[in-house]
mmCIF file of C-alpha atoms in Angstrom:
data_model
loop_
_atom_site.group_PDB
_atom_site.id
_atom_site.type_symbol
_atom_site.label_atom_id
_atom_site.label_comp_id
_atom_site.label_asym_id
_atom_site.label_seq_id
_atom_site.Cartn_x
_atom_site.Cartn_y
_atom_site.Cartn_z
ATOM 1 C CA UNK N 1 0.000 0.000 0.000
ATOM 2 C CA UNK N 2 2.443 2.664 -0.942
ATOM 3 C CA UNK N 3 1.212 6.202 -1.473
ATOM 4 C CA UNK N 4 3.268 7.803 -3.890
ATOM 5 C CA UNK N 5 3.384 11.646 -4.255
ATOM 6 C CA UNK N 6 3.993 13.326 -7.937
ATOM 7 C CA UNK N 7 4.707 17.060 -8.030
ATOM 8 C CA UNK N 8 5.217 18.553 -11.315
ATOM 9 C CA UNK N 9 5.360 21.104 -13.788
ATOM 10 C CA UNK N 10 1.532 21.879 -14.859
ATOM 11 C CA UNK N 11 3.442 22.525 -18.591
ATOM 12 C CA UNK N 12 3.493 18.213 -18.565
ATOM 13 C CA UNK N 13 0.322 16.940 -20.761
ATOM 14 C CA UNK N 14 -2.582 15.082 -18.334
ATOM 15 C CA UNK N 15 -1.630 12.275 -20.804
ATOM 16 C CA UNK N 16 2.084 12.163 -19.717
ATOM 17 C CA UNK N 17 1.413 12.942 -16.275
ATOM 18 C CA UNK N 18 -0.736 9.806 -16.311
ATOM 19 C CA UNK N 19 2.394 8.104 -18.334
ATOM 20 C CA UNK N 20 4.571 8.115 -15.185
ATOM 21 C CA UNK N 21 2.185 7.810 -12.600
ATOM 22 C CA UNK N 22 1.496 4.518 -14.113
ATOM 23 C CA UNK N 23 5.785 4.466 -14.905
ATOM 24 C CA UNK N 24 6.169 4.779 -11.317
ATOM 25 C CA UNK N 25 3.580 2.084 -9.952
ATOM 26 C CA UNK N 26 4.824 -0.328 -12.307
ATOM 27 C CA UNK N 27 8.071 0.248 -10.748
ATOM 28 C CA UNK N 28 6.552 -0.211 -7.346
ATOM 29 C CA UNK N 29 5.514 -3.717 -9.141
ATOM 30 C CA UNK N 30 8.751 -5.073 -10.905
ATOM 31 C CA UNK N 31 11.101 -3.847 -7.433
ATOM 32 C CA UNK N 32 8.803 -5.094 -4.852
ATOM 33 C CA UNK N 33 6.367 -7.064 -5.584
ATOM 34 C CA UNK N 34 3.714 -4.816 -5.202
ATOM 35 C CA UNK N 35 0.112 -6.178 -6.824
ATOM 36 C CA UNK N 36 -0.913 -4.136 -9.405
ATOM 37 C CA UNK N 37 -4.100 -3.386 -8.427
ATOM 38 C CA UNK N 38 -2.204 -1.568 -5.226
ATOM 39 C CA UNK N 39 -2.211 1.942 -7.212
ATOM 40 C CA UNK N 40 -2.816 5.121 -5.126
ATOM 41 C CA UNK N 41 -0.613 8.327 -6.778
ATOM 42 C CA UNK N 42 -1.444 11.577 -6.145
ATOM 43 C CA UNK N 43 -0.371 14.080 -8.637
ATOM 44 C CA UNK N 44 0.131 17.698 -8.308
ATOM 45 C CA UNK N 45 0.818 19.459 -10.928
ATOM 46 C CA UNK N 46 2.845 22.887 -9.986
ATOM 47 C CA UNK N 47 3.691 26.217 -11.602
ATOM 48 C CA UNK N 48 7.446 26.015 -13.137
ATOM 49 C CA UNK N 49 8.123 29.299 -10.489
ATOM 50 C CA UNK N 50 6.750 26.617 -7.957
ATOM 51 C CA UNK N 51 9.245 24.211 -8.252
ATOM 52 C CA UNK N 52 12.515 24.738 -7.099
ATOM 53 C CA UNK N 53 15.162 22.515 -7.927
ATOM 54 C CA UNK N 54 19.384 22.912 -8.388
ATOM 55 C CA UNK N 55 20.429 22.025 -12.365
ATOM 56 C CA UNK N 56 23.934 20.334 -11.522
ATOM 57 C CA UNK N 57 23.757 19.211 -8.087
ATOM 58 C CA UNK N 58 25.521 15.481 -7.672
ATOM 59 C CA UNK N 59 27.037 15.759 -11.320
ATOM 60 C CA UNK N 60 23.233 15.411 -13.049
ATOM 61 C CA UNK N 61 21.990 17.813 -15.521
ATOM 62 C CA UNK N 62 18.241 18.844 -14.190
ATOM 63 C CA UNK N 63 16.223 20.326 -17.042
ATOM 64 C CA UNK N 64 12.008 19.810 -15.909
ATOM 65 C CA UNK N 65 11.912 17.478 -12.720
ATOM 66 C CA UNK N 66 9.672 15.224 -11.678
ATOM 67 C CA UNK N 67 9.456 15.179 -7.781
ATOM 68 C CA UNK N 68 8.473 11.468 -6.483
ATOM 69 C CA UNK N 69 7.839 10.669 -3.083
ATOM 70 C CA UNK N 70 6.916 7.256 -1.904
ATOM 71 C CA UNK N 71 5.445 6.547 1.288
ATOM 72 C CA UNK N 72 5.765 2.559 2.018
ATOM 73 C CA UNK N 73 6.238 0.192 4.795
ATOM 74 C CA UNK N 74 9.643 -0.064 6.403
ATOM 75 C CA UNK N 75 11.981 -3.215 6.520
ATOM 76 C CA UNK N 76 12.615 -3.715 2.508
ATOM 77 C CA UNK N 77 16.475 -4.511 1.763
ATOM 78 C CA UNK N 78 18.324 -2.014 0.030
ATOM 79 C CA UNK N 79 19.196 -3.723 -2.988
ATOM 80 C CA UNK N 80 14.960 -3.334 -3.259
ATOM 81 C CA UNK N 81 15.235 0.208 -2.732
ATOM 82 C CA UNK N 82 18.209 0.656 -5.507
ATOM 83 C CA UNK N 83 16.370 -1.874 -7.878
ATOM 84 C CA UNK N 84 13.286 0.830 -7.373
ATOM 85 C CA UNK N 85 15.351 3.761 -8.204
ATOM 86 C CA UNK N 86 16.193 1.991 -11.481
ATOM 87 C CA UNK N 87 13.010 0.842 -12.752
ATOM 88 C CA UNK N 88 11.273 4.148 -12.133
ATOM 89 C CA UNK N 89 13.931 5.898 -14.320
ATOM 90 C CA UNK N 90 13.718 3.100 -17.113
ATOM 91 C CA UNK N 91 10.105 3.347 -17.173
ATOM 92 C CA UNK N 92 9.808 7.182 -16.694
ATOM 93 C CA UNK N 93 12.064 7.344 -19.865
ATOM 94 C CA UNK N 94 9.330 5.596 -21.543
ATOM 95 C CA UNK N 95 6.966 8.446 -20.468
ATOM 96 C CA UNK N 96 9.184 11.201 -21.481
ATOM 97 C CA UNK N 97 11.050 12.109 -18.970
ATOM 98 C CA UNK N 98 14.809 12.472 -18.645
ATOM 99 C CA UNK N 99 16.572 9.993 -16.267
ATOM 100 C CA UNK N 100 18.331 13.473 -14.864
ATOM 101 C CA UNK N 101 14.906 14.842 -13.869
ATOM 102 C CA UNK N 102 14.262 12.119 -11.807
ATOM 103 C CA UNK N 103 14.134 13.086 -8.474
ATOM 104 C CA UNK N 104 13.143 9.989 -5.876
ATOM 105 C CA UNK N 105 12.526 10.267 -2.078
ATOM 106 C CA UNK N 106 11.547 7.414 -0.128
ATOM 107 C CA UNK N 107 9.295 7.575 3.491
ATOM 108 C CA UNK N 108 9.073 4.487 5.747
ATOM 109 C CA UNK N 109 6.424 3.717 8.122
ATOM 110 C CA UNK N 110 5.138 0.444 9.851
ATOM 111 C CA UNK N 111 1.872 -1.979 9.238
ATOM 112 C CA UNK N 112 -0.326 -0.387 11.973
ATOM 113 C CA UNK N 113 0.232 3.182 10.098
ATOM 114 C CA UNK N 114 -2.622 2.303 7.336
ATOM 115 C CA UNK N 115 -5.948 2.288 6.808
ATOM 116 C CA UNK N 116 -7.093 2.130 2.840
ATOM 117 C CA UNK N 117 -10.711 1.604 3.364
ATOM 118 C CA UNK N 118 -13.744 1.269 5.869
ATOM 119 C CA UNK N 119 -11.661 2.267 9.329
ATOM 120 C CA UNK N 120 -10.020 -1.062 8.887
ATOM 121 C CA UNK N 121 -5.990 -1.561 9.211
ATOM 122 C CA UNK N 122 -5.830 -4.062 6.638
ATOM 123 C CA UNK N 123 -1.670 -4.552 6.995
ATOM 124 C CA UNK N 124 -2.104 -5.213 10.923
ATOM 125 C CA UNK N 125 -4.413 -7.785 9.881
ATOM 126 C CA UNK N 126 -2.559 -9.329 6.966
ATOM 127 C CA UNK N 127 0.722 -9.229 9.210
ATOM 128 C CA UNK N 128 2.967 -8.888 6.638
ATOM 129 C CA UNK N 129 3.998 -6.976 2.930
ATOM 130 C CA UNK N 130 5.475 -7.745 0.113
ATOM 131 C CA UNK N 131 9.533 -7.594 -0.122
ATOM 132 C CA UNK N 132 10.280 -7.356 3.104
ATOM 133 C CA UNK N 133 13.054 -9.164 5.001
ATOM 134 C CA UNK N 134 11.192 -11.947 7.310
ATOM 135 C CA UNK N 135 13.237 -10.739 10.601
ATOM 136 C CA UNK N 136 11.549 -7.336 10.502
ATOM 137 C CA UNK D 1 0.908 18.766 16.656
ATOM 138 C CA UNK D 2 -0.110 16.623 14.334
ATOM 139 C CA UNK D 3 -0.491 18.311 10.708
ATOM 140 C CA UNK D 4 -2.713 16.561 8.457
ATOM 141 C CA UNK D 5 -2.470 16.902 4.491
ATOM 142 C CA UNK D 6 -5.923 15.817 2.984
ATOM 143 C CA UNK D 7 -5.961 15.424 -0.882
ATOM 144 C CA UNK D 8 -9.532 15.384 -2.356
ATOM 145 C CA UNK D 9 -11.069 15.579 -5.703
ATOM 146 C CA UNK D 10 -11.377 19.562 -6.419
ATOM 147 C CA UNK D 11 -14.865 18.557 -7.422
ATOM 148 C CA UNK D 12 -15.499 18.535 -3.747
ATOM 149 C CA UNK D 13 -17.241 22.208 -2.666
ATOM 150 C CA UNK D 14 -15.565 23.934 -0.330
ATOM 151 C CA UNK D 15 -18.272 23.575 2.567
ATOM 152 C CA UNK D 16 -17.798 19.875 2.248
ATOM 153 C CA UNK D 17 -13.705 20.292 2.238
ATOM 154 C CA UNK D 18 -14.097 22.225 5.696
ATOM 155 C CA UNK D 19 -16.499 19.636 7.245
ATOM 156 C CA UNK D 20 -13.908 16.751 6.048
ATOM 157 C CA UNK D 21 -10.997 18.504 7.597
ATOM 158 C CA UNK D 22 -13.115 19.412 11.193
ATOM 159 C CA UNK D 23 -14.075 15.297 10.768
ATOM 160 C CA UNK D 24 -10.405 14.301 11.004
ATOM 161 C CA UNK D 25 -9.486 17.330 13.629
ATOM 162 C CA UNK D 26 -12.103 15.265 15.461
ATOM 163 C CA UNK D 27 -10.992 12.409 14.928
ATOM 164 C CA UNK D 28 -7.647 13.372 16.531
ATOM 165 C CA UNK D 29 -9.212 14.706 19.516
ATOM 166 C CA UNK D 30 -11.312 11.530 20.203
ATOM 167 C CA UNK D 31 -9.019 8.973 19.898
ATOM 168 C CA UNK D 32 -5.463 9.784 21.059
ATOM 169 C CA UNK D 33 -6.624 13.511 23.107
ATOM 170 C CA UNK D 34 -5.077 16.379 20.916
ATOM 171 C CA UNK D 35 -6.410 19.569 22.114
ATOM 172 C CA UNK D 36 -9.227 20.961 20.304
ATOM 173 C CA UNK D 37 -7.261 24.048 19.128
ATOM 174 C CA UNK D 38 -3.837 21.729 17.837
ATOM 175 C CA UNK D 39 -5.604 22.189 15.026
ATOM 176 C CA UNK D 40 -3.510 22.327 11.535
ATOM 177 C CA UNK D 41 -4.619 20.619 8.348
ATOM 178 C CA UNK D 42 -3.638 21.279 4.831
ATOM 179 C CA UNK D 43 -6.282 20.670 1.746
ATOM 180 C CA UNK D 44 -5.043 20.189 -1.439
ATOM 181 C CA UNK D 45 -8.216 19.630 -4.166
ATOM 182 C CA UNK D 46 -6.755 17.773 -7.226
ATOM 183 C CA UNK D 47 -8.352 17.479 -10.742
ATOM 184 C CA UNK D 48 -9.962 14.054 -10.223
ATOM 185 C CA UNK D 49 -7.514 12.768 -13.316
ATOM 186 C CA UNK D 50 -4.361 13.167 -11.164
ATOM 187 C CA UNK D 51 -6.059 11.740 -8.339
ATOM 188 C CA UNK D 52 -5.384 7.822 -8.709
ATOM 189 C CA UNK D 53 -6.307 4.925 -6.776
ATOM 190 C CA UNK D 54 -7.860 1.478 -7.197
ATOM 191 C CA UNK D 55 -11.363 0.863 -7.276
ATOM 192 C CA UNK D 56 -11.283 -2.651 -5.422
ATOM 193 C CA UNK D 57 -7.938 -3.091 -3.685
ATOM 194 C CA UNK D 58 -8.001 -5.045 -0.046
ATOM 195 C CA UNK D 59 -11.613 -5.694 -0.782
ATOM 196 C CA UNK D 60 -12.734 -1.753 -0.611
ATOM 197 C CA UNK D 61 -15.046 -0.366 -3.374
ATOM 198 C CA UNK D 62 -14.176 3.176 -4.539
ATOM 199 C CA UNK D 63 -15.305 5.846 -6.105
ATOM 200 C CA UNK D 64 -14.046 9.127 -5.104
ATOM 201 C CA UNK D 65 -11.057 8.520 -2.875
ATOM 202 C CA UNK D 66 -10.421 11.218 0.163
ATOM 203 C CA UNK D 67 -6.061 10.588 1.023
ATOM 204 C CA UNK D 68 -5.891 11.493 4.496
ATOM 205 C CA UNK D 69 -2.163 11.598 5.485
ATOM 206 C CA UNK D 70 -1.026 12.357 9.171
ATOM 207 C CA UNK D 71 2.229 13.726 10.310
ATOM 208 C CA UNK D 72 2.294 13.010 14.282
ATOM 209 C CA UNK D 73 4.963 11.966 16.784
ATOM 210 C CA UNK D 74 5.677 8.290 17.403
ATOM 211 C CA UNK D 75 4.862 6.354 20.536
ATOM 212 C CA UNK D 76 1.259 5.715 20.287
ATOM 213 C CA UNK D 77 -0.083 2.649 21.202
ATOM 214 C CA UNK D 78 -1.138 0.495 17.952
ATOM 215 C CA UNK D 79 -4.780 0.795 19.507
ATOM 216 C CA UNK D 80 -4.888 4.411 19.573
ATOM 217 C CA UNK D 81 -4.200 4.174 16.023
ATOM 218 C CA UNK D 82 -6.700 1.767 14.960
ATOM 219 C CA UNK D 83 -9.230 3.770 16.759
ATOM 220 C CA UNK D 84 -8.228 6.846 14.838
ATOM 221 C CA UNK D 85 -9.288 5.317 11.550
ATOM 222 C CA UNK D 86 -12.590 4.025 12.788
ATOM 223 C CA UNK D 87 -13.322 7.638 13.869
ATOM 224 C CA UNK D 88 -12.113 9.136 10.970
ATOM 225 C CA UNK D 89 -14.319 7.196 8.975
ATOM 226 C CA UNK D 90 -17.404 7.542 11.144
ATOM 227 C CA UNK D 91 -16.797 11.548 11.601
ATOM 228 C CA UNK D 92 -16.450 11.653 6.960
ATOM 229 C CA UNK D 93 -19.458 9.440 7.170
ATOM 230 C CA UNK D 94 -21.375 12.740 8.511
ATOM 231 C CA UNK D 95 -19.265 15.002 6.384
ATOM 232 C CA UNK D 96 -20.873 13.194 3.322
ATOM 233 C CA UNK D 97 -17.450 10.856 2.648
ATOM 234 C CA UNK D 98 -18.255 6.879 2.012
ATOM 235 C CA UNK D 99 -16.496 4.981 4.162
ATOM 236 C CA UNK D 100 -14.592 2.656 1.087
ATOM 237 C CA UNK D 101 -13.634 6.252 0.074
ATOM 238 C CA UNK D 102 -11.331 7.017 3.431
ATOM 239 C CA UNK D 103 -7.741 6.023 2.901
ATOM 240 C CA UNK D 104 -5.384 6.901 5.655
ATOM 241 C CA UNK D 105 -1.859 7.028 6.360
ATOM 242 C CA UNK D 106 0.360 7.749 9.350
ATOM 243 C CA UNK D 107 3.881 9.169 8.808
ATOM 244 C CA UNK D 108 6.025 9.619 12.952
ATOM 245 C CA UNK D 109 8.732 11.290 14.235
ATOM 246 C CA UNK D 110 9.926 12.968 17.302
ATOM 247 C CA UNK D 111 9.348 15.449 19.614
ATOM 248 C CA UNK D 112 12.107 17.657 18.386
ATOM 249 C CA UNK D 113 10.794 17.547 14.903
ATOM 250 C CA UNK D 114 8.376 20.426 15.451
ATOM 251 C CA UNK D 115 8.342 24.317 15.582
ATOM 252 C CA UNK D 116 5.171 25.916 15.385
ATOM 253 C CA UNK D 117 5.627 29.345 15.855
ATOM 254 C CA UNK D 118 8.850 31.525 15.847
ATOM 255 C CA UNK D 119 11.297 29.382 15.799
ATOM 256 C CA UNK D 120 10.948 27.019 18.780
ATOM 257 C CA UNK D 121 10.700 23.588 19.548
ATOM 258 C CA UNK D 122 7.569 23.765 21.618
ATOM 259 C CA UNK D 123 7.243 20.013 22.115
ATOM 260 C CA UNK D 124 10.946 19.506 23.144
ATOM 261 C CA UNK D 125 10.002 22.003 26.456
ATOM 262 C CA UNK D 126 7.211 20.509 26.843
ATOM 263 C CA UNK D 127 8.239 16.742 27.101
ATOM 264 C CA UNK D 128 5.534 14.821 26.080
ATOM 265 C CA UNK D 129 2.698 14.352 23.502
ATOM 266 C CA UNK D 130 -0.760 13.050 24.730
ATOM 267 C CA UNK D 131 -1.541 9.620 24.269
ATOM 268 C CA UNK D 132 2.116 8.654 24.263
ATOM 269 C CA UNK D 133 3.208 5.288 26.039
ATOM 270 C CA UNK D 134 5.184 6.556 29.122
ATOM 271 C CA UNK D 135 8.341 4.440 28.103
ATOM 272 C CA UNK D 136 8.111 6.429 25.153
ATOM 273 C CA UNK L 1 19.328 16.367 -0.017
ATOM 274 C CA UNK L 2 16.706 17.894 2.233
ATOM 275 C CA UNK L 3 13.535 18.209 0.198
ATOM 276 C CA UNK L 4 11.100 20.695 1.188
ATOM 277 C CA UNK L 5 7.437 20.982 0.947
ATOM 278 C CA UNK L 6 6.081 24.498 1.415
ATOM 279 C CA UNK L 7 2.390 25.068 1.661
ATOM 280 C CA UNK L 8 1.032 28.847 1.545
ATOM 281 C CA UNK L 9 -1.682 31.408 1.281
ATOM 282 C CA UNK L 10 -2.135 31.954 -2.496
ATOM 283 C CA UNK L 11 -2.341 35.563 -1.235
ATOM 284 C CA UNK L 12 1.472 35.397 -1.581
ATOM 285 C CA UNK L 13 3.144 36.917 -4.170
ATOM 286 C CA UNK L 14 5.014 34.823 -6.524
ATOM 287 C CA UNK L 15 8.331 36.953 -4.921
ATOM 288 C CA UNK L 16 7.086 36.558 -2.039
ATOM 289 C CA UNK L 17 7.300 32.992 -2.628
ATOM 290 C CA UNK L 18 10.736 32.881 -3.880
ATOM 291 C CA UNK L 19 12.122 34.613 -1.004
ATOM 292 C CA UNK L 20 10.335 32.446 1.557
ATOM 293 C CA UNK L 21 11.605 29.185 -0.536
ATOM 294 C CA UNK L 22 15.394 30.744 -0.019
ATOM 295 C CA UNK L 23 15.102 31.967 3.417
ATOM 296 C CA UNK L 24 14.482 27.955 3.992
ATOM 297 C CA UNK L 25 17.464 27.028 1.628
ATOM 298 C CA UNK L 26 19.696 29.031 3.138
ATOM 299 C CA UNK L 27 18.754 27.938 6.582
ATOM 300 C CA UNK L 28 19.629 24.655 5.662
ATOM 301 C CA UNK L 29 22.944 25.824 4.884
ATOM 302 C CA UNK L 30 23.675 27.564 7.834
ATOM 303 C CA UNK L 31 22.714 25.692 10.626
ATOM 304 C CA UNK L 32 23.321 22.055 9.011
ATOM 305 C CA UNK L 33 25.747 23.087 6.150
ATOM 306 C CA UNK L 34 23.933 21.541 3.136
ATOM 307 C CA UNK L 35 25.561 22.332 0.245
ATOM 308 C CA UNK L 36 24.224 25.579 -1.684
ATOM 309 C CA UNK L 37 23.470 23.947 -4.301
ATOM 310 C CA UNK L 38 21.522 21.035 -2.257
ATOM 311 C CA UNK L 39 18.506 22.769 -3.495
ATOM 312 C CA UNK L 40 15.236 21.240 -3.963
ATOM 313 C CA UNK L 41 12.069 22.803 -2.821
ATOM 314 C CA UNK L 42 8.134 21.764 -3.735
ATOM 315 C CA UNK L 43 5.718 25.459 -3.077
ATOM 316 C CA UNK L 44 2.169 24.763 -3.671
ATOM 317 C CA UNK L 45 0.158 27.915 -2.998
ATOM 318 C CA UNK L 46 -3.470 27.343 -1.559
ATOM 319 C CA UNK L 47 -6.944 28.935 -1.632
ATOM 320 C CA UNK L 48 -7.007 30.422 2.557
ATOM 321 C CA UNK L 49 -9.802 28.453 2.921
ATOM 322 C CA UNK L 50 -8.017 25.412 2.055
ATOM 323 C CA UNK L 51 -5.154 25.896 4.632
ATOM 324 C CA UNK L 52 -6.386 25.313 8.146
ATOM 325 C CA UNK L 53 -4.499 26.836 10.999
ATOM 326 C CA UNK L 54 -5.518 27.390 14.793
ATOM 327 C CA UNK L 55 -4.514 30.823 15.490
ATOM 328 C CA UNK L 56 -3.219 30.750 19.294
ATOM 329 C CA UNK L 57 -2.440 27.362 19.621
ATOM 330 C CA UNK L 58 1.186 26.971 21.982
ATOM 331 C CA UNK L 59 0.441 30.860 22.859
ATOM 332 C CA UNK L 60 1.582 31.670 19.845
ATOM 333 C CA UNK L 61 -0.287 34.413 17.369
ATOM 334 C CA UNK L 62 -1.017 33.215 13.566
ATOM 335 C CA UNK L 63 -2.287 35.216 11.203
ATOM 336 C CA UNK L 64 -1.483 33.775 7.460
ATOM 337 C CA UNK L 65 0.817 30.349 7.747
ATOM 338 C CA UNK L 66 3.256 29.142 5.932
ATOM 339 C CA UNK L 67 3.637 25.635 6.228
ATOM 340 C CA UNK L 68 6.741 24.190 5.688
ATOM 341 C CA UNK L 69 8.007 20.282 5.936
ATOM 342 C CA UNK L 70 11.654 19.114 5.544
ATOM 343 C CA UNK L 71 12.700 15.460 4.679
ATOM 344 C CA UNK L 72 16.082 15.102 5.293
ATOM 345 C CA UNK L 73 18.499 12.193 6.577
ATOM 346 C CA UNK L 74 18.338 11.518 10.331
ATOM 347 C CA UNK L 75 21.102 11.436 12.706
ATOM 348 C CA UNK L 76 21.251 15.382 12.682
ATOM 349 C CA UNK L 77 21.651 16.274 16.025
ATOM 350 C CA UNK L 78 19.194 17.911 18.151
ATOM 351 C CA UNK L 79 20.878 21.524 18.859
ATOM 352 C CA UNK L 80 21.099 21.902 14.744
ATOM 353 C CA UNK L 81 17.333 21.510 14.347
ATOM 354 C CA UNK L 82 16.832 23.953 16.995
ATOM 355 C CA UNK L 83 19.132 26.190 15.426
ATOM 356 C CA UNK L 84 17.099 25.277 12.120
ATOM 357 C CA UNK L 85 14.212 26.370 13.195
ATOM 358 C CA UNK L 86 15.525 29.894 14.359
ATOM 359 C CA UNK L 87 17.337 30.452 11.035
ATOM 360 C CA UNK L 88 14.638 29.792 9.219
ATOM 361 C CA UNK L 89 12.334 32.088 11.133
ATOM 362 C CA UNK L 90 15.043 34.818 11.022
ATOM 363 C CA UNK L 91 15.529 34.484 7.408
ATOM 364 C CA UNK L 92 11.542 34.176 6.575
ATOM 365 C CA UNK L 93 11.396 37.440 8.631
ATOM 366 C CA UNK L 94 13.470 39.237 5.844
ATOM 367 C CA UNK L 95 11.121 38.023 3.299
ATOM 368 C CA UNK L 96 7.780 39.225 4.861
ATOM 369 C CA UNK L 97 6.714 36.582 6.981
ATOM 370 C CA UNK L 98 5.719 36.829 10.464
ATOM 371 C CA UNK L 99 8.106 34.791 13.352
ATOM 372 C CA UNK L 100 4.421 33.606 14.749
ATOM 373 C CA UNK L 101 3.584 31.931 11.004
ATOM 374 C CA UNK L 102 6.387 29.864 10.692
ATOM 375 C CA UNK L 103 5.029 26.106 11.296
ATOM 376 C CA UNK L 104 7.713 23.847 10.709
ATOM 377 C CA UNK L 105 8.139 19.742 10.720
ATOM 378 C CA UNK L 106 10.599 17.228 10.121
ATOM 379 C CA UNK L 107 10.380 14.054 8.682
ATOM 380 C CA UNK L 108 13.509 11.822 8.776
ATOM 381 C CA UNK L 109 14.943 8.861 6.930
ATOM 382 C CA UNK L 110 18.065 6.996 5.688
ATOM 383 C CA UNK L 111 20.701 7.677 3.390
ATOM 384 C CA UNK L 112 19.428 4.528 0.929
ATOM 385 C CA UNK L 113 15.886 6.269 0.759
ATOM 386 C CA UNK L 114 17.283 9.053 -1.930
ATOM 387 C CA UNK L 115 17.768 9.006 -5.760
ATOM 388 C CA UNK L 116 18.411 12.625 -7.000
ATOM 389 C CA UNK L 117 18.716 11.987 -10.650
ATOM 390 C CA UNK L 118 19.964 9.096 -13.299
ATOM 391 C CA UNK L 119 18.223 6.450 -10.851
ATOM 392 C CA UNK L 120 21.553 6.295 -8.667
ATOM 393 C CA UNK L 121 21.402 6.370 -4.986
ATOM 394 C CA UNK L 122 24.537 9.337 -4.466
ATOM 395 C CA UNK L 123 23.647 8.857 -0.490
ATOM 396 C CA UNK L 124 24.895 5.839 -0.420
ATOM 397 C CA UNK L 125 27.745 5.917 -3.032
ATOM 398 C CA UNK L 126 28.434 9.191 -0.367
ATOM 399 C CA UNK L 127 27.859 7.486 2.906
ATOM 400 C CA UNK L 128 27.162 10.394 4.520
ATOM 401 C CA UNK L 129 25.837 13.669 5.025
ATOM 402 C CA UNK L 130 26.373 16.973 6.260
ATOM 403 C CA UNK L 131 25.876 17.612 10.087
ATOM 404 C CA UNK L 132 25.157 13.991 11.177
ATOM 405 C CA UNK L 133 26.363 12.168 14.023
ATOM 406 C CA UNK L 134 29.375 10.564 13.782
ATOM 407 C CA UNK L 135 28.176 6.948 15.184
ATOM 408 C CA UNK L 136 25.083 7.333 13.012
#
């Protein structure tokens, strides 16, 4: 049940906004193990003056980013995490985007921290999610 | 001091925005005893296109998902928590929200991750958050 | 690579803006010595109705908010937030904004939960950041 957070330049078509969402939850998929019918992206879509960002910092050449946050459950290896980071660029450059403009920021929580429906914690009662290591 | 972000469909009127925000204010106060006036929520309406989520996951049926995410210090009891979404859901329930439609999730941190007002760290003086676990 | 979320009165000029998103940057800089060109900020401007705020809550006098959330690497320790959270006040003074609007929260994580471009993860290549704990 990762919630992933899109912010944007408004100049990006609806149609290729909808491109990476779908880039980045397929990501989410091919990393993780995330089912596919686990897709809940919130896009906002921001005036260029809105969104700040360096050109050069870490050696990459930043043209029109794409801000990604993804809120998930804590306790996946890091080779998950990396393999993430790489399959949301592959796939974003599908949709358009330049791997540069890529910007990825990841937000850990635990089961009991969501409810996706009806008041219930579903994750407290399934116990577990996918990709993580079994000692967490 | 929790601060809530709420992302809605835009197509939402404002009357019904306010009564959704007071719901999970509410909802706050009932179940783990923030004050009535720690009251700081952030509404974002979306065009419902860049507003995406699954119309069936975990068994839920969707149709015009409210994303209810909470920023709050760590150290609540898991039942505290699981209360809060039953509450939330039954306070949106009167603010005209279906309950398949409520989709919650809990980012934590600390007591010294907060300044709400020039510049200090209110909670740090003050030690303690309500409905934190003493051992906490 | 802090990332920060600003949310504000759409009442605010787009300058206005600006100067509040450097007053922030620069705070970074000086009380945790993030590079200046560790720059990355997300300002989404709101209808006032939209951006709920208790106005005396922690005896403290708000008349037009500025939310504003950091994610950043934990490990920092606890005398440079507080030292954050006065520099950022102090510089948001300079650009127009009132000490008693300045609501500020942190979110932490780890140095693997950060891709800033070409789907790399330069934290972890790095193995460090700026102002962290030694033992972290």
């Amino acid at each position: 049940m990762p919630i992933t957070r899109i912010d944007l330049s408004a100049t990006r078509s609806a149609a290729d906004r909808l491109a990476i969402a779908e880039g980045v939850r397929r990501a989410l998929q091919e990393a993780i193990g995330i089912p596919s019918d686990d897709r809940f992206l919130i896009i906002t879509p921001h005036d260029p003056a809105d969104l700040l960002f360096d050109r050069e910092y870490a050696g990459v050449r930043r043209e029109d980013i794409v801000y990604i946050q993804v809120i998930l459950v804590g306790g996946r290896p890091q080779e998950l995490k990396l393999d993430l980071y790489r399959r949301i660029v592959a796939n974003l450059t599908e949709a358009g985007v330049r791997p540069d403009d890529v910007y990825i920021v990841l937000t850990e929580n635990d089961l009991d921290d969501w409810s996706v429906g009806r008041g219930r914690a579903q994750l407290v009662d399934q116990g577990t999610v996918p990709g993580r290591r079994a000692e967490s």
